[in-house]
XYZ file of C-alpha atoms in Angstrom:
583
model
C 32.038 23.756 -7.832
C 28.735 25.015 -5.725
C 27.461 22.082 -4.654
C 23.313 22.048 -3.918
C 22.334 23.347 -0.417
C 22.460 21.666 2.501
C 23.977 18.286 0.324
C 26.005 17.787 3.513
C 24.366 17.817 6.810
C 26.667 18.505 9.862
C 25.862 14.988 11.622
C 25.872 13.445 8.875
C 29.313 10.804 7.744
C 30.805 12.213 5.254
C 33.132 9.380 3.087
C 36.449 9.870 2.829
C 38.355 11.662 -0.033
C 34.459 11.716 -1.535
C 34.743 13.341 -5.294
C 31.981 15.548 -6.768
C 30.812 16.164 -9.786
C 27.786 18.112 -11.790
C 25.506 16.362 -14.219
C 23.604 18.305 -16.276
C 20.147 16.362 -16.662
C 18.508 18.657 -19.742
C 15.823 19.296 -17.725
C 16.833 22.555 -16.215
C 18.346 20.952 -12.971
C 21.540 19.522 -12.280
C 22.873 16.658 -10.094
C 25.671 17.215 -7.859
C 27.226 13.906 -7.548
C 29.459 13.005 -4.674
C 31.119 9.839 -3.856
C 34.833 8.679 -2.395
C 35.588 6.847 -6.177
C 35.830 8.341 -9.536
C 32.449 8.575 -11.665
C 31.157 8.027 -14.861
C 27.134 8.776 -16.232
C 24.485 8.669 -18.529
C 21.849 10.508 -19.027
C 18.978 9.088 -21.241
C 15.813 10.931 -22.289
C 12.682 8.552 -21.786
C 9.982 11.476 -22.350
C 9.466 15.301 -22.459
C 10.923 16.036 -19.203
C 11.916 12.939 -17.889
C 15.092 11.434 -17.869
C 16.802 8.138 -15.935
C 20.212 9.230 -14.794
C 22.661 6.324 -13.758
C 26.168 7.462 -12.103
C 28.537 4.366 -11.877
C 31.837 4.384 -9.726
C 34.630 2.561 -10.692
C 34.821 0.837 -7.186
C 32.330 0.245 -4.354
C 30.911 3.116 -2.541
C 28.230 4.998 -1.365
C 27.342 7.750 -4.354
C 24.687 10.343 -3.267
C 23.295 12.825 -6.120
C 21.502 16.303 -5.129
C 19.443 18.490 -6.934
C 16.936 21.324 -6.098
C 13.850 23.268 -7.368
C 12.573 26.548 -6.587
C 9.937 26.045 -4.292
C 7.212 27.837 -6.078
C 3.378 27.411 -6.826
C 3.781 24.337 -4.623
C 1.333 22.611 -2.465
C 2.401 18.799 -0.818
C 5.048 16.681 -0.683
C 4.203 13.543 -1.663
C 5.712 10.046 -0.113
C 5.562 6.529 -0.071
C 5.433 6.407 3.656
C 3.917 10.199 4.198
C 0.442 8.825 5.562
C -1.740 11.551 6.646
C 0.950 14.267 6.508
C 1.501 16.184 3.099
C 3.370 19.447 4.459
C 6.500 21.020 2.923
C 9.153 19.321 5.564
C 12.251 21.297 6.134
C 15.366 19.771 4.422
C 17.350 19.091 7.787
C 15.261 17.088 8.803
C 16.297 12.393 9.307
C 17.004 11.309 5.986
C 14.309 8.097 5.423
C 15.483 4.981 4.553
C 13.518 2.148 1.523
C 14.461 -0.891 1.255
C 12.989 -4.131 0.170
C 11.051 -4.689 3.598
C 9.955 -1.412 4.301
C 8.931 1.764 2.185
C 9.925 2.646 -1.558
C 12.522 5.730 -3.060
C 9.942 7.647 -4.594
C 8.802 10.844 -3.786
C 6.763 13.834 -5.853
C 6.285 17.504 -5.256
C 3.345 18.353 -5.946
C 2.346 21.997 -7.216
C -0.992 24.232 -7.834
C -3.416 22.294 -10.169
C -2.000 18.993 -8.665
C 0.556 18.875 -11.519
C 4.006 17.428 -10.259
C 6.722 19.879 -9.893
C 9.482 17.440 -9.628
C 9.000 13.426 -9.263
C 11.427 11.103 -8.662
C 12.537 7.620 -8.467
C 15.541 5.391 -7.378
C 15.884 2.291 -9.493
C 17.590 -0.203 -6.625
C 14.506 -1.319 -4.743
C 15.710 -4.104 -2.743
C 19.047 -2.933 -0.858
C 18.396 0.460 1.420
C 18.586 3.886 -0.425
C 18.453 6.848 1.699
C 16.541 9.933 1.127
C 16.122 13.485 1.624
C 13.835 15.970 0.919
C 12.820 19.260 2.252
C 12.656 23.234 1.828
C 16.444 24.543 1.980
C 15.313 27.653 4.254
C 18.076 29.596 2.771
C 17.077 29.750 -0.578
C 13.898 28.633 -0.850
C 14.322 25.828 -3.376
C 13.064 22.547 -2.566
C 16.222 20.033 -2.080
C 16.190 16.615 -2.810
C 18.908 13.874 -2.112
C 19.162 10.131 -3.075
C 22.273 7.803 -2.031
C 23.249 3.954 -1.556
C 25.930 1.604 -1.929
C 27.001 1.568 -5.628
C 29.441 -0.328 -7.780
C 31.128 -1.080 -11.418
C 28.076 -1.858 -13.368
C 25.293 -1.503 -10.493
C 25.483 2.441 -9.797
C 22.869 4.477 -8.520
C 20.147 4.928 -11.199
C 17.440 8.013 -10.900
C 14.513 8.987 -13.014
C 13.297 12.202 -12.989
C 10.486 13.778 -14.221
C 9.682 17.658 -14.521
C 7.132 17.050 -17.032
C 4.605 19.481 -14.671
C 2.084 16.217 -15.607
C -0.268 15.289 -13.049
C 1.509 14.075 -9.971
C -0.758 10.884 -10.196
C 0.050 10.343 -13.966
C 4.034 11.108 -13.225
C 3.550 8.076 -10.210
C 2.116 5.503 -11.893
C 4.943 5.914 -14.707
C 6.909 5.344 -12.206
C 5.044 2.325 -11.099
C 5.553 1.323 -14.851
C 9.257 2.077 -15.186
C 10.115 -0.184 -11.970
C 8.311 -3.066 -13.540
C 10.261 -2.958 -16.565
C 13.622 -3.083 -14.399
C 12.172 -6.113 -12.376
C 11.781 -9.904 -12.602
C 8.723 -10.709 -14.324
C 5.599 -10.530 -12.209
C 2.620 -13.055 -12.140
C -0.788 -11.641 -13.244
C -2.804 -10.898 -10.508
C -5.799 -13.557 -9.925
C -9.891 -12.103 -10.463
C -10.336 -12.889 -6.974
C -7.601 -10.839 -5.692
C -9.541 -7.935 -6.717
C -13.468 -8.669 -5.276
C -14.565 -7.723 -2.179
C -13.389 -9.740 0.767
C -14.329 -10.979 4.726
C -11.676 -10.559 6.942
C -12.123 -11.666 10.621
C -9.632 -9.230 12.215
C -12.375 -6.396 13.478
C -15.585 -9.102 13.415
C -13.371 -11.427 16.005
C -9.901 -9.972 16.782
C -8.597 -13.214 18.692
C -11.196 -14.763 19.224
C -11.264 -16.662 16.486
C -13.034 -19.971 15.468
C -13.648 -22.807 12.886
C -17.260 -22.459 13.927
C -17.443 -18.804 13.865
C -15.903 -18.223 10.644
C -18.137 -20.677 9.167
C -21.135 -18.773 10.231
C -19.637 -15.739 8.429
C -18.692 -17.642 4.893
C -22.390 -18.128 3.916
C -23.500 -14.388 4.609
C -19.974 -13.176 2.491
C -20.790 -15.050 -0.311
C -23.920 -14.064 -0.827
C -22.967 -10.155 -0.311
C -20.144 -10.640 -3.304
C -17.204 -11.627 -0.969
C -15.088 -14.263 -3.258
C -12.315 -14.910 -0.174
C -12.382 -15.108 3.527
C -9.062 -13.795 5.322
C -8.749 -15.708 8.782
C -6.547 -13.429 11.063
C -4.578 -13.735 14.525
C -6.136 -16.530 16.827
C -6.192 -19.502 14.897
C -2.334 -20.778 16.366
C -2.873 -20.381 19.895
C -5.429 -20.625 22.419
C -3.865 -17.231 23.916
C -5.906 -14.294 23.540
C -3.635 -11.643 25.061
C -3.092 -9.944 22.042
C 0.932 -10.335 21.898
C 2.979 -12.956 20.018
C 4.793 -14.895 22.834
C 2.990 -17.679 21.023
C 3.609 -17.510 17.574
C 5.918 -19.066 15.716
C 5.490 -22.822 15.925
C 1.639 -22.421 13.482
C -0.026 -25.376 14.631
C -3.823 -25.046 14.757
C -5.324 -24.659 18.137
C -6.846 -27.869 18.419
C -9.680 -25.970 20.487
C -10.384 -24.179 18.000
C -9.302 -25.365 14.768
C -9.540 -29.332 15.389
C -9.707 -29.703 11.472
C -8.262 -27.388 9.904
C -8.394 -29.311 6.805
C -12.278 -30.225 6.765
C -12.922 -26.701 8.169
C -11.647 -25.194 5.621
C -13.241 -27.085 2.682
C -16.366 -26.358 4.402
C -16.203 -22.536 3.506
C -14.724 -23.078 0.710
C -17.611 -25.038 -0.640
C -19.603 -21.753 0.397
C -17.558 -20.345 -2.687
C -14.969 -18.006 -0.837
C -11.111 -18.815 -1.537
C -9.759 -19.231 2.431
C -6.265 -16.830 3.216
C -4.601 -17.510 6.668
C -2.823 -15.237 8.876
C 0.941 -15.058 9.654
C 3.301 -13.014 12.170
C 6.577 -13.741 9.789
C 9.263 -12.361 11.368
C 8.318 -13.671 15.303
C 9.214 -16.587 17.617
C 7.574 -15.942 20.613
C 8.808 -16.715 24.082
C 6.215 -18.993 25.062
C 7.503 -21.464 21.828
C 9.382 -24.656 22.101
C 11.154 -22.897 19.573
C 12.080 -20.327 20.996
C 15.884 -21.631 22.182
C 16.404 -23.355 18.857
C 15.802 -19.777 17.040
C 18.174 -17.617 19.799
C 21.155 -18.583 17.643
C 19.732 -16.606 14.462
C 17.905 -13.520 15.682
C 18.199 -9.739 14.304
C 16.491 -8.495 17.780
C 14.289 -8.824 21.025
C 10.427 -7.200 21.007
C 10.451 -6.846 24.379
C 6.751 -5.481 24.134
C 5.548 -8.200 21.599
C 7.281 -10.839 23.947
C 9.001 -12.338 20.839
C 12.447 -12.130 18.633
C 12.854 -11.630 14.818
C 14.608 -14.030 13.740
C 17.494 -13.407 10.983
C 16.309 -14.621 7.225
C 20.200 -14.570 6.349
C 20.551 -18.238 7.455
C 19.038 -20.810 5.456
C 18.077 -22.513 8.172
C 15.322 -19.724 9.159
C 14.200 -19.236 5.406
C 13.211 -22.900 5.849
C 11.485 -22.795 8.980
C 9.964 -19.985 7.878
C 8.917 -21.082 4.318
C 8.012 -24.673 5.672
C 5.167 -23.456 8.125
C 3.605 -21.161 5.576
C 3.764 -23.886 2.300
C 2.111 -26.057 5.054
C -1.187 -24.053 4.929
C -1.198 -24.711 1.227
C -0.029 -27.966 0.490
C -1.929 -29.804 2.952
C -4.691 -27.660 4.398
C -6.255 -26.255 0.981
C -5.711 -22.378 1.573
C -5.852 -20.351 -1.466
C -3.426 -17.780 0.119
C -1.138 -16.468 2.564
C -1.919 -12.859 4.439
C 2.216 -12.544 5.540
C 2.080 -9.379 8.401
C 5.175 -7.648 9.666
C 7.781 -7.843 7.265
C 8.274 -4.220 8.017
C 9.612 -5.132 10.949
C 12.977 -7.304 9.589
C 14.226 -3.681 9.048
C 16.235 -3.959 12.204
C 18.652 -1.115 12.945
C 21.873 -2.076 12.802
C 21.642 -5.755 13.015
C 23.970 -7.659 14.119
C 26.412 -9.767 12.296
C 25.729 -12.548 10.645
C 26.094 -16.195 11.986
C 28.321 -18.623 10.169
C 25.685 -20.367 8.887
C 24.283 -17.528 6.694
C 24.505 -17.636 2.984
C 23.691 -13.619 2.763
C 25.080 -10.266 3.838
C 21.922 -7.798 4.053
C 18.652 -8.886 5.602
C 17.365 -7.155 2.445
C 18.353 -10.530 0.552
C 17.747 -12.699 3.163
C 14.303 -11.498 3.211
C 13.635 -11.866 -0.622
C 15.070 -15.266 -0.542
C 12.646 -16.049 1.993
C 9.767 -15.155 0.168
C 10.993 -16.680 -3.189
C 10.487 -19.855 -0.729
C 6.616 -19.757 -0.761
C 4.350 -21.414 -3.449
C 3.667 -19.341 -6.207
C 0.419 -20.481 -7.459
C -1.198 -18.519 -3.900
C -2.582 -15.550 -3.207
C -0.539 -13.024 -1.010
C -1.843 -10.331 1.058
C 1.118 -7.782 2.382
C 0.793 -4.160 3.779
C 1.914 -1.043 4.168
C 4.399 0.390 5.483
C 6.366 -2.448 3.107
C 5.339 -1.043 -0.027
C 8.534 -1.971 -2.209
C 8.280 -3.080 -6.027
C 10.897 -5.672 -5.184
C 7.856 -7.326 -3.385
C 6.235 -7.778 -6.503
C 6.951 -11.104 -7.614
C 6.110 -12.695 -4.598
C 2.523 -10.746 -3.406
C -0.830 -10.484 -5.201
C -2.480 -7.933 -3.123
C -1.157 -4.911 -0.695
C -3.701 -3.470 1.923
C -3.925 -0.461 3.825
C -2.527 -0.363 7.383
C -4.552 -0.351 10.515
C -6.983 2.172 10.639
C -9.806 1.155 11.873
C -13.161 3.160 11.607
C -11.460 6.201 9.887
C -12.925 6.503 6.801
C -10.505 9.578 5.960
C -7.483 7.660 6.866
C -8.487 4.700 4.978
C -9.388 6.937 1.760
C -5.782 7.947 1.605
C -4.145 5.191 2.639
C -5.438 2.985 -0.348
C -5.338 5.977 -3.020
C -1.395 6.142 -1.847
C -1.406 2.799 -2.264
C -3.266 2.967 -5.656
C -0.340 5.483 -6.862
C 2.645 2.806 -6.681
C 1.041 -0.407 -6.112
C 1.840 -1.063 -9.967
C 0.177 -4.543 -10.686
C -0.913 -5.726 -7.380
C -4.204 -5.610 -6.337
C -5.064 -2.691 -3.746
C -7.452 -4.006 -0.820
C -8.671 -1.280 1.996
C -7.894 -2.091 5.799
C -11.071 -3.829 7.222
C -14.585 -2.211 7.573
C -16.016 -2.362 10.855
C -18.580 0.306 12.413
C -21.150 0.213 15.566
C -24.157 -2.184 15.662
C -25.628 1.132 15.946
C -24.175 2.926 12.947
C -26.503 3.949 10.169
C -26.795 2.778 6.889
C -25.677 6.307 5.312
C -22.819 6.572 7.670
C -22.043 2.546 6.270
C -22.099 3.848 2.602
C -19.655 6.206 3.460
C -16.716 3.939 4.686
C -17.557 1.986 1.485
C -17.814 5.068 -0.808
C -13.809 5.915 1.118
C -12.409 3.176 -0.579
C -14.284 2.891 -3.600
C -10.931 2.568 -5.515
C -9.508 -0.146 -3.254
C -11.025 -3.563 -2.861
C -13.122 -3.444 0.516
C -12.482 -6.136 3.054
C -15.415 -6.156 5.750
C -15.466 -7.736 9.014
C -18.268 -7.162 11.004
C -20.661 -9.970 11.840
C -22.633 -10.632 8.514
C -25.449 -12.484 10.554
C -26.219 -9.613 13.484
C -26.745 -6.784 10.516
C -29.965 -4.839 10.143
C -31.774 -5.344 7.413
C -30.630 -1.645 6.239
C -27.283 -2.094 7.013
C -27.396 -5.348 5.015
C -29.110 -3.757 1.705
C -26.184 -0.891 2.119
C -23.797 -3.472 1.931
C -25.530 -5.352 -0.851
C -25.996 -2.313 -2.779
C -22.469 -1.076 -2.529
C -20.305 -4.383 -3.142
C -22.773 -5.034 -6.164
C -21.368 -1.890 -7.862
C -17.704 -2.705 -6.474
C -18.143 -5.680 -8.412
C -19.765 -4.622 -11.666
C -17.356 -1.769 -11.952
C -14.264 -3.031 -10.822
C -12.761 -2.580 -14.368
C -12.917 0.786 -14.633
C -12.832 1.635 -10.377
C -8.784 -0.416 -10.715
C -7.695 -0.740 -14.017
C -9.035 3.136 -15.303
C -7.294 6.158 -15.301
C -7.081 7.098 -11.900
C -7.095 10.916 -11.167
C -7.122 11.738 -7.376
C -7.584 15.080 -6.450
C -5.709 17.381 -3.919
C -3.456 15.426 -1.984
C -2.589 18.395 0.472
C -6.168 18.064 1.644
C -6.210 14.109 1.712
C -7.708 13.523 -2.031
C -10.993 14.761 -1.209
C -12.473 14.037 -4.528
C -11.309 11.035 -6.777
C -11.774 10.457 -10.368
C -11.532 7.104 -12.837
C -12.027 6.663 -15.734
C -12.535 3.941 -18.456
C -14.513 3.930 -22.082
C -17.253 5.564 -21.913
C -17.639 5.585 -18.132
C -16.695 7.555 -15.580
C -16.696 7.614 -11.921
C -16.134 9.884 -9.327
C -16.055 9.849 -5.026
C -16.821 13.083 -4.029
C -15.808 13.394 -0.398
C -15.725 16.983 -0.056
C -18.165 19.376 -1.506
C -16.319 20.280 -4.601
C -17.897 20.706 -8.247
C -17.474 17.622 -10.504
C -16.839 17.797 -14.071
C -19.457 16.149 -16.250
C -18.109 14.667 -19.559
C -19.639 15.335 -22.584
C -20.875 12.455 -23.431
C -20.660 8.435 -21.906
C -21.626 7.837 -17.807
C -21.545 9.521 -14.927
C -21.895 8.143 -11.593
C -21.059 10.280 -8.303
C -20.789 8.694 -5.141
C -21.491 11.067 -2.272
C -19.612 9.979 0.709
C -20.172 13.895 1.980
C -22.261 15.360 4.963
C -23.579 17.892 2.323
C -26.441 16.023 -0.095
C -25.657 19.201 -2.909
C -23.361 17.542 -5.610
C -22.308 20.250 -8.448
C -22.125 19.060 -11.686
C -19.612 21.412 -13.343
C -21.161 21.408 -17.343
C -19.074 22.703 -20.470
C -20.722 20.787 -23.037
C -24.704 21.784 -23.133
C -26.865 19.394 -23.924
C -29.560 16.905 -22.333
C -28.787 13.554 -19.976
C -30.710 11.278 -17.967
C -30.523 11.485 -14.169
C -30.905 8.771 -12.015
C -30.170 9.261 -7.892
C -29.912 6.571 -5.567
C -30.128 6.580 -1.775
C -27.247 4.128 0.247
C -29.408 1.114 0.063
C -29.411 1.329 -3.735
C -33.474 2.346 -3.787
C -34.196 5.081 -6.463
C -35.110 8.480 -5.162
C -35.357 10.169 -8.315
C -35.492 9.777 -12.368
C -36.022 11.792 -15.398
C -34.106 13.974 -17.881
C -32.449 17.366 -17.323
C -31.320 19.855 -19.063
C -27.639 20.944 -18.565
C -26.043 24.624 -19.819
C -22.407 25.575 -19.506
C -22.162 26.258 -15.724
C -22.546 24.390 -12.457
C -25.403 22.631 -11.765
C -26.619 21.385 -8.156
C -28.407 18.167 -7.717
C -29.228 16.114 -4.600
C -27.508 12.841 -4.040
C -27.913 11.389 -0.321
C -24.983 11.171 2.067
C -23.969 7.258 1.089
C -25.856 7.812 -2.114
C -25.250 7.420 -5.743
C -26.099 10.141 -9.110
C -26.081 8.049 -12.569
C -25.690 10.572 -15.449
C -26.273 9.512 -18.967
C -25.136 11.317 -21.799
């Protein structure tokens, strides 16, 4: 048989005596199985166009499946872990690797109109599956290949979807069709989704009991319903590595009661989330010889090891320190940083002491360790729905004072996140910075939860009403801002308008100056986050609605009725400013 282009790279292993077979998908594509073991499939029809393939071999072994589209009308390639970069990559290019602590299989290329051309999905979302995608430069098709370790009754299962749906529609079915293969997952707390304080930018290290109470007073009053206390609290280091971490004793500088400390801000009314560095023992640790025993590796530039989650022994260490915030210190949650960073290459053999084979379940053990009636903050790049069960919230990774990047980030985020809550990476700007300039981070991740961290108490008074204004309608529409149906636009130009949508409302980010469809009847609101103050309604209902424009500080610049014929229609919303249409 022709197998699909390029389904063999020449430094790539090849297994031995591998078999291959076509599978006709009835979707006008075909998968070109391969695998060293005989193969059996189904092919089930969930929807017009999509279909979940599984491919079982009668023994263990690794079973890859290629397929390929004609690259035509197309415009990005989506990905999990694509960031900032939605190009057309080559095909030759590293295959990626998603496994439970880092990435997901999912991928979407995306065509003209923003529809999805092809989308696809890998079912196995805890053990590694490797991927490739790319242009095959000597046909011009757009190749795609998924593979991992397979077996009798656990063989590689892949949903496709050339529905030519919007790409953002075709994701979050995919979102949906992962959470029907998974454990049951625990509804997401209210507070999970308002704004929040984090003191990462506001205080990097130097964190303090006293300092974050001075903060927790100011956040409630803004809207903010939990405080996230970062790196600083362990150790009275402030070098900004992690020889010191590990051990998660309060510094008794500054934390001397961490207990009293941190019913005092919680009687301000936020819930209280503590920082940890998971995977590290640093070198400056009496722990540090106990842990050389069961490590995966050396940071040599973080001055710390990871140590290996396959032993029970670390899983309990581990799970012990973190429980310890809850069960006797009153925090409400657990922000858990670096898991990404258990995905060791080629890590080394077990001890005798471990219980499992793959870090993969040695790292989902660990986490079924922690109490499950707290809130969980994780992060990209470990985006994985077999994190699920055990998070409540996923936030953007460090960007900090990048609006665009931030946008992105959290509307990638927004595409898979399924039920978690999506929070933005932390808010910071200049003393200096202006109120409009303000708005506009906020108005960037209008469709994430904002976390701020600046200090609350050395504002302006405009910068303070900016803030007001903005987490006020974070709050009042967070319904319809994380629950709606979420339409981002363009994702080759970094979604530079975003739509959602719920009853009768609707509400849209415009962060380039691009026309914005006005329904014909319900709310409007358009949030300019824009150098240009011209927003174009686009009108294809006439009739009559009621304008109202607000600057960034929430302050009404303008009311009355207009008129509104088929067409496009200009009106003038402030940089960090807000358009309410009523129809």
């Amino acid at each position: 048989m022709t197998t699909a282009p390029g389904i063999w790279q020449p430094h790539d292993s090849e297994p031995a005596e591998r078999r291959e077979v076509s599978v006709p998908t009835g979707l006008g594509v075909t998968l070109e199985v391969s695998a060293a073991a005989e193969l059996a499939w189904t092919v089930t029809e969930l929807a017009d166009g999509v279909a979940e393939v599984e491919i079982t071999p009668d023994r263990p072994t690794v079973v890859r499946a290629a397929w390929r589209v004609p690259c035509v009308d197309v415009t990005a390639f989506w990905a999990a872990d694509g960031g900032e970069h939605r190009g057309l990559p080559p095909f030759w290019r590293k295959p990626r690797t998603a496994a439970l602590e880092k990435n997901a299989p999912v991928g979407c290329l995306v065509g003209a109109g923003d529809v999805a051309v092809c989308t696809y999905a890998v079912g196995e979302v805890v053990r590694p599956v490797r991927t490739r995608t790319g242009v095959v430069e000597e046909t011009g098709d757009f190749g795609f290949w998924a593979e991992h370790d397979a077996a009798p009754g656990a063989g590689l299962v892949l949903r496709l979807d050339l529905s030519r749906r919007p790409f953002a529609t075709t994701l979050a079915d995919v979102a949906a069709w992962w959470r029907t293969r998974a454990e049951p997952v625990p509804d997401v707390p209210r507070v999970a989704r308002m704004p929040a304080y984090s003191t990462w930018y506001a205080m990097q290290q130097h964190v303090d009991a006293a300092g974050v109470e001075r903060q927790a007073g100011p956040a409630a009053a803004l809207g903010c319903e939990m405080i996230i206390v970062d790196d600083g609290w362990h150790s009275d280091d402030r070098g900004r590595g992690y020889g010191y971490v590990g051990e998660w004793e309060p510094s008794a500088a500054a934390f001397p009661d961490i207990s009293r400390h941190v019913a005092r801000v919680r009687d301000e009314g936020p819930a209280y989330l503590l920082w940890y560095a998971l995977p590290f023992v640093g070198r400056h640790t009496a722990l540090w010889d106990r842990v050389q025993p069961y490590t995966l590796a050396y940071k040599e530039h973080m001055n710390a090891v990871i140590v290996d989650p396959r032993h029970p022994y670390v899983r309990e260490l581990l799970a012990g320190h973190l429980s310890r915030a809850v069960q006797e210190w009153g925090m409400d949650g657990l922000k858990i940083d670096f898991i990404d960073q258990f995905a060791v290459d080629d890590p080394p053999a077990p001890g005798p002491e471990a219980d499992c084979e793959t870090v993969n379940e040695g790292v989902r053990r660990l986490l079924a360790l922690l109490p499950r009636e707290c809130l969980v903050e994780l992060r990209q790049p470990y985006v994985s729905p077999g994190l699920w069960p055990y998070a409540t919230m996923i936030r953007a990774s460090d960007c900090p004072l990048s609006p665009a990047h931030n946008r992105q980030r959290t509307v990638d985020l927004r595409l898979i996140a399924g039920p978690l809550a999506v929070h933005a990476d932390m808010l910071m700007w200049h003393p200096s910075e202006s109120p409009e300039r303000v708005a506009a981070q906020l108005v960037n991740v209008l469709f994430a939860v904002p976390q701020i961290s600046v200090d609350l108490t050395a504002q302006t008074p405009e910068q303070t009403e900016t803030l007001r204004f903005w987490l006020a309608f974070f709050r009042e529409h967070a319904d319809v801002l994380q629950h709606g149906d979420f339409q981002p636009a363009r994702p080759d130009l970094g979604y530079p308008q975003v739509t959602a949508s719920g009853g009768d409302q609707v509400i849209t980010a415009c962060y380039a100056p691009l026309p914005v469809e006005a329904p014909a009847a319900g709310t409007l609101w358009v949030a300019n986050a824009d150098a240009s103050t011209e927003v174009l309604l686009r009108v294809r209902t006439p009739g009559t609605a009621d304008a109202t424009v607000f600057d960034c500080r929430g302050r009404t610049v303008s009311s009355g009725p207009v008129s509104l014929s088929p067409g496009l229609h200009p009106v003038t919303v402030p940089t960090g400013g807000l358009l309410r249409l009523d129809r």
